[in-house]
Coordinates of N, CA, C and O in Angstrom, one line a residue:
M1493 N 0.9 -1.2 -0.2 CA 0.0 0.0 -0.2 C 1.0 1.2 -0.1 O 2.0 1.1 0.9
M1494 N 0.8 2.1 -0.8 CA 1.3 3.7 -0.9 C 0.5 4.4 -0.4 O -0.6 4.9 -1.2
I1495 N 1.2 5.7 0.4 CA 0.6 6.7 0.6 C 1.4 7.9 0.1 O 2.7 8.0 0.1
N1496 N 0.7 8.4 -0.6 CA 1.5 9.7 -1.4 C 0.8 10.9 -0.5 O 0.1 11.3 -0.4
V1497 N 1.8 11.8 0.2 CA 1.6 12.9 0.9 C 2.2 14.3 0.5 O 3.3 14.1 -0.1
S1498 N 1.9 15.3 0.7 CA 2.5 16.5 0.6 C 2.7 17.1 1.9 O 2.5 16.5 3.1
E1499 N 3.4 18.4 1.8 CA 3.4 18.8 3.2 C 2.0 19.0 3.9 O 2.0 19.2 4.9
R1500 N 1.1 19.3 3.3 CA -0.3 19.1 4.0 C -1.1 18.1 3.9 O -2.2 18.0 4.1
G1501 N -0.4 16.9 3.9 CA -1.4 15.6 3.8 C -2.0 15.7 2.4 O -3.6 15.5 2.7
L1502 N -1.7 16.0 1.2 CA -2.5 16.3 0.0 C -3.9 15.0 -0.1 O -4.6 15.5 0.0
L1503 N -3.4 13.9 0.0 CA -4.4 13.0 -0.2 C -5.1 12.2 1.0 O -6.3 11.8 0.7
F1504 N -4.8 12.5 1.9 CA -5.3 12.0 3.2 C -5.4 13.1 4.3 O -5.5 13.0 5.9
G1505 N -5.7 14.3 4.0 CA -5.9 15.2 5.5 C -4.5 15.7 5.7 O -3.6 16.0 5.0
C1506 N -4.4 15.8 7.1 CA -3.1 16.3 7.5 C -2.3 15.1 8.1 O -2.6 14.0 7.8
L1507 N -0.9 15.5 8.4 CA 0.0 14.1 8.4 C -0.3 13.6 9.6 O 0.0 12.4 9.9
D1508 N -1.0 14.3 10.8 CA -1.7 13.9 12.1 C -2.3 12.8 12.0 O -2.4 11.5 12.2
Q1509 N -3.4 13.1 11.0 CA -4.4 12.0 10.4 C -3.8 10.6 10.0 O -3.9 9.5 10.2
I1510 N -2.7 10.9 9.1 CA -1.9 9.8 8.3 C -1.3 8.8 9.6 O -1.4 7.7 9.7
V1511 N -0.9 9.6 10.5 CA 0.0 8.9 11.8 C -0.9 8.2 12.8 O -0.7 7.0 13.0
S1512 N -2.3 8.9 13.2 CA -3.0 8.7 13.9 C -4.1 7.5 13.7 O -4.4 6.6 14.2
E1513 N -4.2 7.7 12.0 CA -5.3 6.8 11.5 C -5.0 5.9 10.4 O -5.0 4.7 10.5
T1514 N -4.4 6.5 9.3 CA -4.3 5.7 8.1 C -3.1 4.4 8.4 O -3.1 3.5 8.2
L1515 N -1.9 4.9 9.1 CA -1.0 4.1 9.3 C -1.4 2.8 10.1 O -1.0 1.7 10.0
P1516 N -2.0 3.2 11.3 CA -2.5 2.4 12.3 C -3.4 1.1 11.8 O -3.5 0.4 11.9
T1517 N -4.3 1.8 10.6 CA -5.0 1.0 9.8 C -4.6 0.1 8.9 O -4.6 -1.3 8.6
L1518 N -3.4 0.7 8.1 CA -2.7 -0.4 7.4 C -1.9 -1.2 7.8 O -1.7 -2.5 7.4
S1519 N -1.3 -1.1 9.4 CA -0.6 -2.2 10.1 C -1.6 -3.2 10.5 O -0.8 -4.2 10.7
K1520 N -2.7 -3.0 10.6 CA -3.7 -4.0 11.0 C -4.1 -4.7 9.7 O -4.3 -6.3 9.6
L1521 N -4.4 -4.0 8.6 CA -4.2 -4.8 7.3 C -2.9 -5.9 7.2 O -3.0 -6.9 6.7
K1522 N -1.7 -4.9 7.5 CA -0.7 -6.1 7.3 C -0.8 -7.4 8.4 O -0.3 -8.5 7.8
E1523 N -0.9 -7.0 9.5 CA -1.0 -8.2 10.3 C -2.2 -9.1 10.2 O -1.8 -10.6 10.1
A1524 N -3.2 -8.8 9.5 CA -4.2 -9.6 8.9 C -3.8 -10.1 7.7 O -4.6 -11.0 7.3
G1525 N -2.5 -9.7 6.8 CA -2.1 -10.5 5.7 C -2.7 -10.1 4.7 O -2.5 -10.5 3.3
K1526 N -3.6 -8.8 4.6 CA -4.2 -8.5 3.5 C -3.2 -7.7 2.4 O -3.4 -7.3 1.5
I1527 N -2.1 -7.1 3.3 CA -1.3 -6.4 2.5 C 0.1 -6.6 3.3 O 0.3 -7.3 4.2
R1528 N 1.4 -6.4 2.4 CA 2.9 -7.1 2.6 C 3.3 -5.8 3.1 O 4.5 -5.9 4.3
F1529 N 3.3 -4.7 2.4 CA 4.4 -3.5 2.8 C 3.6 -2.4 2.9 O 2.3 -2.2 1.9
T1530 N 4.0 -1.4 3.6 CA 3.5 0.2 3.4 C 4.5 1.0 3.5 O 5.7 0.9 3.5
E1531 N 4.2 1.9 2.1 CA 5.5 3.0 1.4 C 4.7 4.1 1.8 O 3.4 4.5 1.5
I1532 N 5.6 5.3 1.8 CA 5.3 6.3 2.1 C 6.0 7.2 0.9 O 7.4 7.0 0.7
T1533 N 5.4 8.2 -0.1 CA 6.3 8.6 -0.8 C 5.9 10.3 -0.9 O 4.9 10.6 -0.3
S1534 N 6.9 11.3 -1.0 CA 6.8 12.6 -0.6 C 7.7 13.1 -1.4 O 8.9 12.8 -1.7
L1535 N 7.6 14.5 -1.8 CA 8.4 15.3 -2.4 C 9.5 15.8 -1.5 O 10.7 15.9 -1.3
P1536 N 8.9 16.8 -0.5 CA 9.6 17.3 0.6 C 10.3 16.2 1.3 O 9.4 15.4 2.1
L1537 N 11.8 16.1 1.9 CA 12.3 15.1 2.7 C 11.6 15.3 4.0 O 11.7 14.0 4.9
G1538 N 11.4 16.2 4.7 CA 11.0 16.6 5.9 C 9.7 15.6 6.6 O 9.4 15.5 7.7
I1539 N 8.9 15.3 5.6 CA 7.7 14.6 5.9 C 8.1 13.0 6.6 O 7.4 12.6 7.4
F1540 N 9.1 12.7 5.8 CA 9.6 11.2 6.3 C 10.0 11.4 7.8 O 9.5 10.2 8.6
N1541 N 10.6 12.5 7.9 CA 11.2 12.4 9.3 C 9.7 12.4 10.5 O 9.4 11.5 11.4
Y1542 N 8.9 13.6 10.4 CA 7.6 13.7 10.8 C 7.2 12.4 10.7 O 6.6 12.3 12.1
V1543 N 6.8 11.7 9.9 CA 5.7 10.3 10.0 C 6.6 9.4 11.1 O 6.0 8.8 11.9
L1544 N 7.9 9.1 10.4 CA 8.7 8.2 11.2 C 8.9 8.1 12.6 O 9.0 7.2 13.2
D1545 N 9.0 9.7 12.9 CA 9.3 9.9 14.4 C 8.1 9.7 15.4 O 8.1 9.5 16.6
R1546 N 6.7 9.2 14.6 CA 5.7 9.2 15.4 C 4.7 8.0 15.1 O 4.1 7.7 15.8
V1547 N 5.6 7.2 14.6 CA 4.8 5.8 14.4 C 5.9 4.7 15.1 O 6.9 4.7 15.1
P1548 N 5.3 3.5 15.5 CA 6.3 2.7 15.8 C 7.2 1.9 15.2 O 6.8 2.1 13.3
P1549 N 8.1 1.3 15.4 CA 9.1 0.8 14.0 C 8.3 -0.3 13.6 O 7.4 -1.2 14.1
G1550 N 8.9 -0.5 12.1 CA 8.3 -1.5 11.1 C 6.9 -1.4 10.7 O 6.2 -1.8 9.9
T1551 N 6.1 0.0 11.1 CA 4.9 0.6 10.6 C 5.1 0.8 9.1 O 4.3 0.5 8.3
V1552 N 6.3 1.7 8.5 CA 6.6 1.9 7.3 C 7.6 1.2 6.9 O 9.0 1.0 7.6
D1553 N 7.7 0.3 5.5 CA 8.7 -0.3 5.4 C 9.6 0.0 4.3 O 10.5 -0.4 4.2
V1554 N 9.0 1.5 3.7 CA 9.8 1.7 2.7 C 9.1 3.4 2.2 O 8.1 3.4 2.6
I1555 N 10.3 3.9 1.8 CA 9.6 5.2 1.3 C 10.4 5.4 -0.2 O 11.3 5.0 -0.4
L1556 N 9.6 6.0 -0.9 CA 9.9 6.6 -2.5 C 10.3 8.2 -2.2 O 9.4 9.0 -2.1
S1557 N 11.4 8.7 -2.7 CA 12.0 10.0 -2.9 C 12.3 10.2 -4.2 O 12.7 9.5 -4.9
Y1558 N 11.7 11.3 -4.9 CA 11.6 12.1 -6.0 C 13.1 12.7 -6.2 O 12.8 14.1 -5.2
C1559 N 13.7 12.3 -7.0 CA 14.7 13.0 -7.1 C 15.9 13.7 -6.3 O 16.4 14.7 -6.5
H1560 N 15.9 13.1 -4.9 CA 16.8 13.4 -4.2 C 18.2 13.0 -4.1 O 18.8 13.1 -3.0
Y1561 N 18.5 11.8 -4.8 CA 19.7 11.8 -5.0 C 20.2 11.2 -6.3 O 19.9 10.4 -7.2
S1562 N 20.9 12.6 -7.0 CA 21.0 12.7 -8.5 C 22.4 13.5 -8.3 O 22.5 14.0 -7.6
I1563 N 22.7 13.8 -9.7 CA 24.0 14.6 -9.6 C 23.5 15.9 -9.4 O 24.5 16.6 -9.2
N1564 N 22.2 16.6 -9.4 CA 22.1 17.8 -9.2 C 21.4 17.8 -7.9 O 21.0 18.9 -7.6
D1565 N 20.9 16.9 -7.1 CA 20.5 17.2 -5.6 C 20.9 16.0 -5.1 O 20.1 14.7 -5.3
S1566 N 21.5 15.9 -4.0 CA 22.0 14.8 -3.2 C 21.3 14.8 -1.8 O 22.0 14.4 -0.7
T1567 N 20.3 15.8 -1.4 CA 20.0 15.7 -0.3 C 19.3 14.8 0.5 O 19.4 14.6 1.5
L1568 N 18.9 13.7 -0.2 CA 18.8 12.1 0.3 C 19.7 11.7 1.0 O 19.6 11.1 2.4
E1569 N 20.9 11.7 0.7 CA 22.0 11.3 1.5 C 22.1 11.4 2.8 O 22.7 10.6 3.5
G1570 N 21.9 12.8 3.2 CA 21.6 13.1 4.7 C 20.9 12.4 5.2 O 20.6 12.0 6.5
L1571 N 19.5 12.2 4.8 CA 18.4 11.1 5.5 C 18.8 9.8 5.5 O 18.2 9.1 6.4
L1572 N 19.7 9.3 5.0 CA 19.7 8.0 4.5 C 20.3 7.2 5.9 O 19.9 6.1 6.4
P1573 N 21.1 7.6 6.8 CA 21.5 6.8 8.1 C 20.4 6.9 9.0 O 19.9 6.1 9.8
Y1574 N 19.3 7.9 9.0 CA 18.2 8.1 9.7 C 17.6 6.9 9.3 O 16.7 6.0 10.4
L1575 N 17.0 6.7 8.1 CA 16.2 5.7 7.8 C 16.6 4.5 7.9 O 15.9 3.4 8.1
N1576 N 17.8 4.0 7.6 CA 18.5 3.0 8.0 C 18.1 2.6 9.4 O 18.2 1.8 9.7
C1577 N 18.5 3.4 10.4 CA 18.0 3.4 11.7 C 16.7 3.0 12.2 O 16.7 2.2 13.0
K1578 N 16.0 3.5 11.2 CA 14.5 3.2 11.5 C 14.2 2.0 10.9 O 12.9 1.5 10.7
G1579 N 15.0 1.4 9.9 CA 14.5 -0.2 9.1 C 13.9 0.1 8.0 O 12.8 -0.6 7.7
V1580 N 14.0 1.2 7.3 CA 13.0 1.7 6.2 C 14.2 2.0 4.9 O 14.7 2.1 4.9
G1581 N 13.5 0.7 4.1 CA 14.4 0.8 2.9 C 13.8 2.3 2.0 O 12.9 2.9 2.3
V1582 N 14.7 2.2 0.7 CA 14.4 3.1 -0.1 C 14.5 3.2 -1.4 O 15.4 2.4 -1.9
I1583 N 13.7 3.7 -1.9 CA 13.2 4.0 -3.5 C 13.7 5.4 -3.9 O 13.0 6.2 -3.4
N1584 N 14.8 5.6 -4.9 CA 15.1 6.6 -5.4 C 14.3 6.7 -6.9 O 14.7 6.0 -7.5
A1585 N 13.8 8.0 -7.1 CA 13.2 8.1 -8.2 C 13.9 9.3 -9.1 O 14.2 10.1 -8.7
S1586 N 14.9 8.7 -9.9 CA 16.0 9.4 -10.6 C 15.3 10.4 -11.3 O 13.9 10.0 -11.8
P1587 N 16.1 11.6 -11.8 CA 15.2 12.5 -12.9 C 14.9 12.0 -14.2 O 14.2 12.1 -14.9
L1588 N 15.9 10.9 -14.3 CA 15.4 10.1 -15.4 C 14.0 9.6 -15.9 O 13.7 9.2 -16.8
S1589 N 13.5 9.2 -14.6 CA 12.4 8.6 -14.8 C 11.2 10.0 -14.3 O 9.9 9.4 -14.6
M1590 N 11.6 11.3 -14.4 CA 10.7 12.2 -14.1 C 9.4 12.5 -15.1 O 8.5 12.6 -14.7
G1591 N 9.7 12.2 -16.4 CA 8.6 12.1 -17.1 C 7.4 11.5 -17.0 O 6.3 12.0 -17.0
F1592 N 7.5 10.1 -16.4 CA 6.5 9.8 -15.6 C 6.0 10.2 -14.5 O 4.7 10.4 -14.4
F1593 N 7.0 10.4 -13.7 CA 6.6 11.0 -12.2 C 6.1 12.6 -12.4 O 5.3 12.8 -11.5
Q1594 N 6.2 13.3 -13.3 CA 5.7 14.8 -13.9 C 4.0 14.2 -14.2 O 3.0 15.0 -13.7
R1595 N 4.0 13.6 -14.9 CA 2.5 13.0 -15.2 C 1.5 12.5 -14.0 O 0.6 13.0 -13.9
L1596 N 2.3 11.5 -13.2 CA 1.7 11.4 -12.0 C 1.6 12.6 -10.8 O 0.8 12.9 -10.3
A1597 N 2.3 13.7 -10.9 CA 2.4 15.0 -10.0 C 1.0 15.6 -10.7 O 0.4 16.2 -9.8
L1598 N 1.1 15.8 -12.0 CA -0.2 16.6 -12.6 C -1.5 15.9 -11.9 O -2.3 16.4 -11.7
L1599 N -1.5 14.8 -12.2 CA -2.6 13.8 -11.7 C -3.1 14.3 -10.1 O -4.3 13.8 -9.7
S1600 N -2.0 14.0 -9.2 CA -2.1 14.2 -7.6 C -2.4 15.7 -7.4 O -2.1 15.6 -5.9
G1601 N -1.8 16.5 -8.2 CA -2.0 17.9 -7.8 C -0.7 18.7 -7.5 O -0.7 19.7 -7.1
I1602 N 0.4 17.8 -7.4 CA 1.9 18.6 -7.0 C 2.3 19.0 -8.0 O 2.3 18.5 -9.1
Q1603 N 2.8 20.5 -8.0 CA 3.3 21.2 -9.2 C 4.8 21.1 -9.0 O 5.5 21.3 -8.0
H1604 N 5.2 20.6 -9.9 CA 7.0 20.2 -10.0 C 7.3 20.8 -11.5 O 7.6 19.8 -12.4
L1605 N 7.3 21.6 -11.5 CA 8.1 22.3 -13.1 C 9.6 22.7 -12.9 O 9.9 23.6 -12.1
L1606 N 10.2 22.3 -14.0 CA 11.5 22.7 -14.3 C 11.6 24.3 -14.8 O 11.4 24.5 -15.8
K1607 N 12.4 25.2 -14.0 CA 12.8 26.1 -14.1 C 13.5 26.6 -15.2 O 14.3 25.6 -15.5
S1608 N 13.5 27.7 -15.9 CA 14.4 27.8 -17.2 C 15.6 27.8 -16.8 O 16.8 27.1 -17.4
R1609 N 15.8 28.7 -15.7 CA 17.4 28.6 -15.4 C 17.8 27.2 -15.2 O 19.3 27.1 -15.6
C1610 N 17.3 26.4 -14.2 CA 17.7 25.1 -14.1 C 18.1 24.1 -15.4 O 18.8 23.5 -15.7
H1611 N 17.1 24.5 -16.2 CA 17.1 23.5 -17.4 C 18.4 24.3 -18.5 O 18.8 23.6 -19.1
N1612 N 18.6 25.5 -18.4 CA 20.0 26.0 -19.3 C 20.8 25.3 -18.4 O 21.8 25.1 -19.0
A1613 N 21.2 25.3 -17.1 CA 22.3 24.8 -16.4 C 22.3 23.3 -16.9 O 23.6 22.6 -17.0
C1614 N 21.4 22.5 -17.0 CA 21.4 21.0 -17.4 C 21.7 20.8 -18.7 O 22.8 20.3 -19.1
Q1615 N 21.2 21.7 -19.8 CA 21.8 22.0 -21.3 C 23.4 22.2 -21.1 O 24.1 21.6 -21.7
A1616 N 23.8 23.2 -20.2 CA 25.2 23.4 -20.2 C 26.2 22.2 -19.7 O 27.1 22.2 -20.2
A1617 N 25.4 21.6 -18.8 CA 25.9 20.4 -18.3 C 26.3 19.2 -19.0 O 27.3 18.6 -19.5
A1618 N 25.2 19.0 -20.0 CA 25.1 17.7 -21.1 C 26.3 18.5 -22.3 O 27.0 17.7 -22.4
A1619 N 26.3 19.6 -22.7 CA 27.3 19.8 -23.6 C 28.7 19.7 -23.4 O 29.4 19.7 -23.9
H1620 N 28.9 20.1 -22.0 CA 30.2 20.3 -21.2 C 30.7 18.7 -21.4 O 31.6 18.4 -21.6
S1621 N 29.7 17.4 -20.6 CA 29.9 16.2 -20.8 C 30.2 15.9 -22.6 O 31.2 15.1 -22.7
K1622 N 29.3 16.2 -23.0 CA 29.4 16.0 -24.5 C 30.9 16.4 -25.1 O 31.6 15.5 -26.1
A1623 N 31.3 17.4 -24.8 CA 32.9 18.0 -25.3 C 34.0 16.9 -24.8 O 35.0 17.3 -25.5
K1624 N 33.8 16.6 -23.6 CA 34.4 15.6 -22.8 C 34.4 14.1 -23.7 O 35.1 13.6 -22.9
G1625 N 33.5 13.9 -24.4 CA 33.5 12.6 -24.5 C 32.8 11.6 -24.0 O 32.8 10.7 -23.7
K1626 N 31.8 12.5 -23.0 CA 31.1 11.6 -21.8 C 29.8 12.0 -22.3 O 29.3 12.7 -22.7
N1627 N 28.8 10.7 -22.0 CA 27.3 10.8 -22.1 C 26.6 11.2 -20.6 O 26.7 10.6 -19.6
M1628 N 26.2 12.3 -20.8 CA 25.4 12.6 -19.3 C 24.5 11.9 -19.0 O 24.3 11.7 -17.7
S1629 N 23.5 11.4 -19.7 CA 22.5 10.4 -19.4 C 23.4 9.1 -18.7 O 22.8 9.0 -17.3
K1630 N 24.4 8.7 -18.9 CA 25.2 7.5 -18.6 C 25.8 8.3 -17.0 O 25.7 7.5 -15.8
L1631 N 26.2 9.1 -17.0 CA 26.9 9.8 -15.6 C 26.0 9.9 -14.7 O 26.1 9.7 -13.5
A1632 N 24.5 10.8 -15.2 CA 23.7 10.7 -14.3 C 23.3 9.4 -13.5 O 23.0 9.4 -12.1
L1633 N 23.0 8.2 -14.6 CA 22.4 7.2 -14.2 C 23.3 6.4 -13.2 O 23.1 5.8 -12.0
Q1634 N 24.7 6.6 -13.4 CA 25.6 5.7 -12.7 C 25.7 6.5 -11.3 O 25.6 5.7 -10.3
Y1635 N 25.7 7.8 -11.4 CA 25.4 8.5 -10.0 C 24.4 8.1 -9.2 O 24.5 7.7 -7.9
S1636 N 23.2 8.0 -9.6 CA 22.2 7.5 -8.9 C 22.3 6.1 -8.5 O 21.5 5.5 -7.6
L1637 N 22.7 5.2 -9.3 CA 22.8 3.9 -8.7 C 23.9 3.4 -7.9 O 23.9 2.6 -7.5
S1638 N 24.8 4.4 -7.6 CA 26.0 4.1 -6.7 C 25.9 4.1 -5.1 O 26.8 3.2 -4.8
N1639 N 25.0 4.6 -4.9 CA 24.7 4.4 -3.0 C 24.1 3.1 -3.0 O 22.9 2.7 -2.9
K1640 N 24.7 2.4 -2.0 CA 24.3 1.1 -1.5 C 23.4 1.3 -0.6 O 22.5 0.2 -0.5
A1641 N 23.3 2.4 0.1 CA 22.4 2.4 0.9 C 20.7 2.6 0.3 O 19.7 2.7 1.2
I1642 N 20.8 2.8 -0.5 CA 19.3 2.8 -1.6 C 19.0 1.5 -2.2 O 19.8 1.2 -2.8
S1643 N 17.9 1.0 -1.7 CA 17.5 -0.3 -2.1 C 17.6 -0.3 -3.9 O 17.7 -1.2 -4.3
T1644 N 16.6 1.0 -4.5 CA 16.3 0.8 -5.4 C 16.2 2.1 -6.3 O 15.9 3.1 -5.4
T1645 N 16.7 1.9 -7.5 CA 16.5 3.4 -8.0 C 15.8 3.2 -9.5 O 15.8 2.4 -10.2
L1646 N 14.6 4.1 -9.6 CA 13.6 3.9 -10.7 C 14.5 4.8 -12.0 O 15.1 6.0 -11.7

C-alpha cells in the first residue's frame, strides 16, 4: 500500500491523520495478511522524519523519494542513516524517470515544474559532458545507482 503525501497531507488530510489513523489501519491490514508492505512517498524530505518519528518501528517499510539522490540534488544522502536506523528501505526516483512522475504529479496535484534557469544549467552540463566525450545520461544514471544504502532506483 502506498501513501502519497505532501506538506499538507494532500491525499489524506493532515499528516497527523496519516500518523494516527491511516498508518495504524494499514498496520492492522498488514497483520491480517491483506497487504505486505507500507510505503510513503513524498517530494519534501521532512515529511519522512515527521511520520517516522511518530509511528512504531516497522509501521513503514519503505519510502519513495523523488529526485533527491541525483547529480543535481543529493539531499537524500543526509537522510539515509536515519532511514537505516528506522529499518526503512529507500526507493529513489531519479530525474531520468521524471517524465512518468511529472504526469503522476499533475494527476495528484503536485506542482513540479522545471524552471528555465535549471533547464539551461542542465543543457550546459550536457554540452560540457559531450565535449569531454562523456554521455550525461550515463553519468547521471551511474551516480544515482552508486549508493548502496538506496535499495532501488527508478
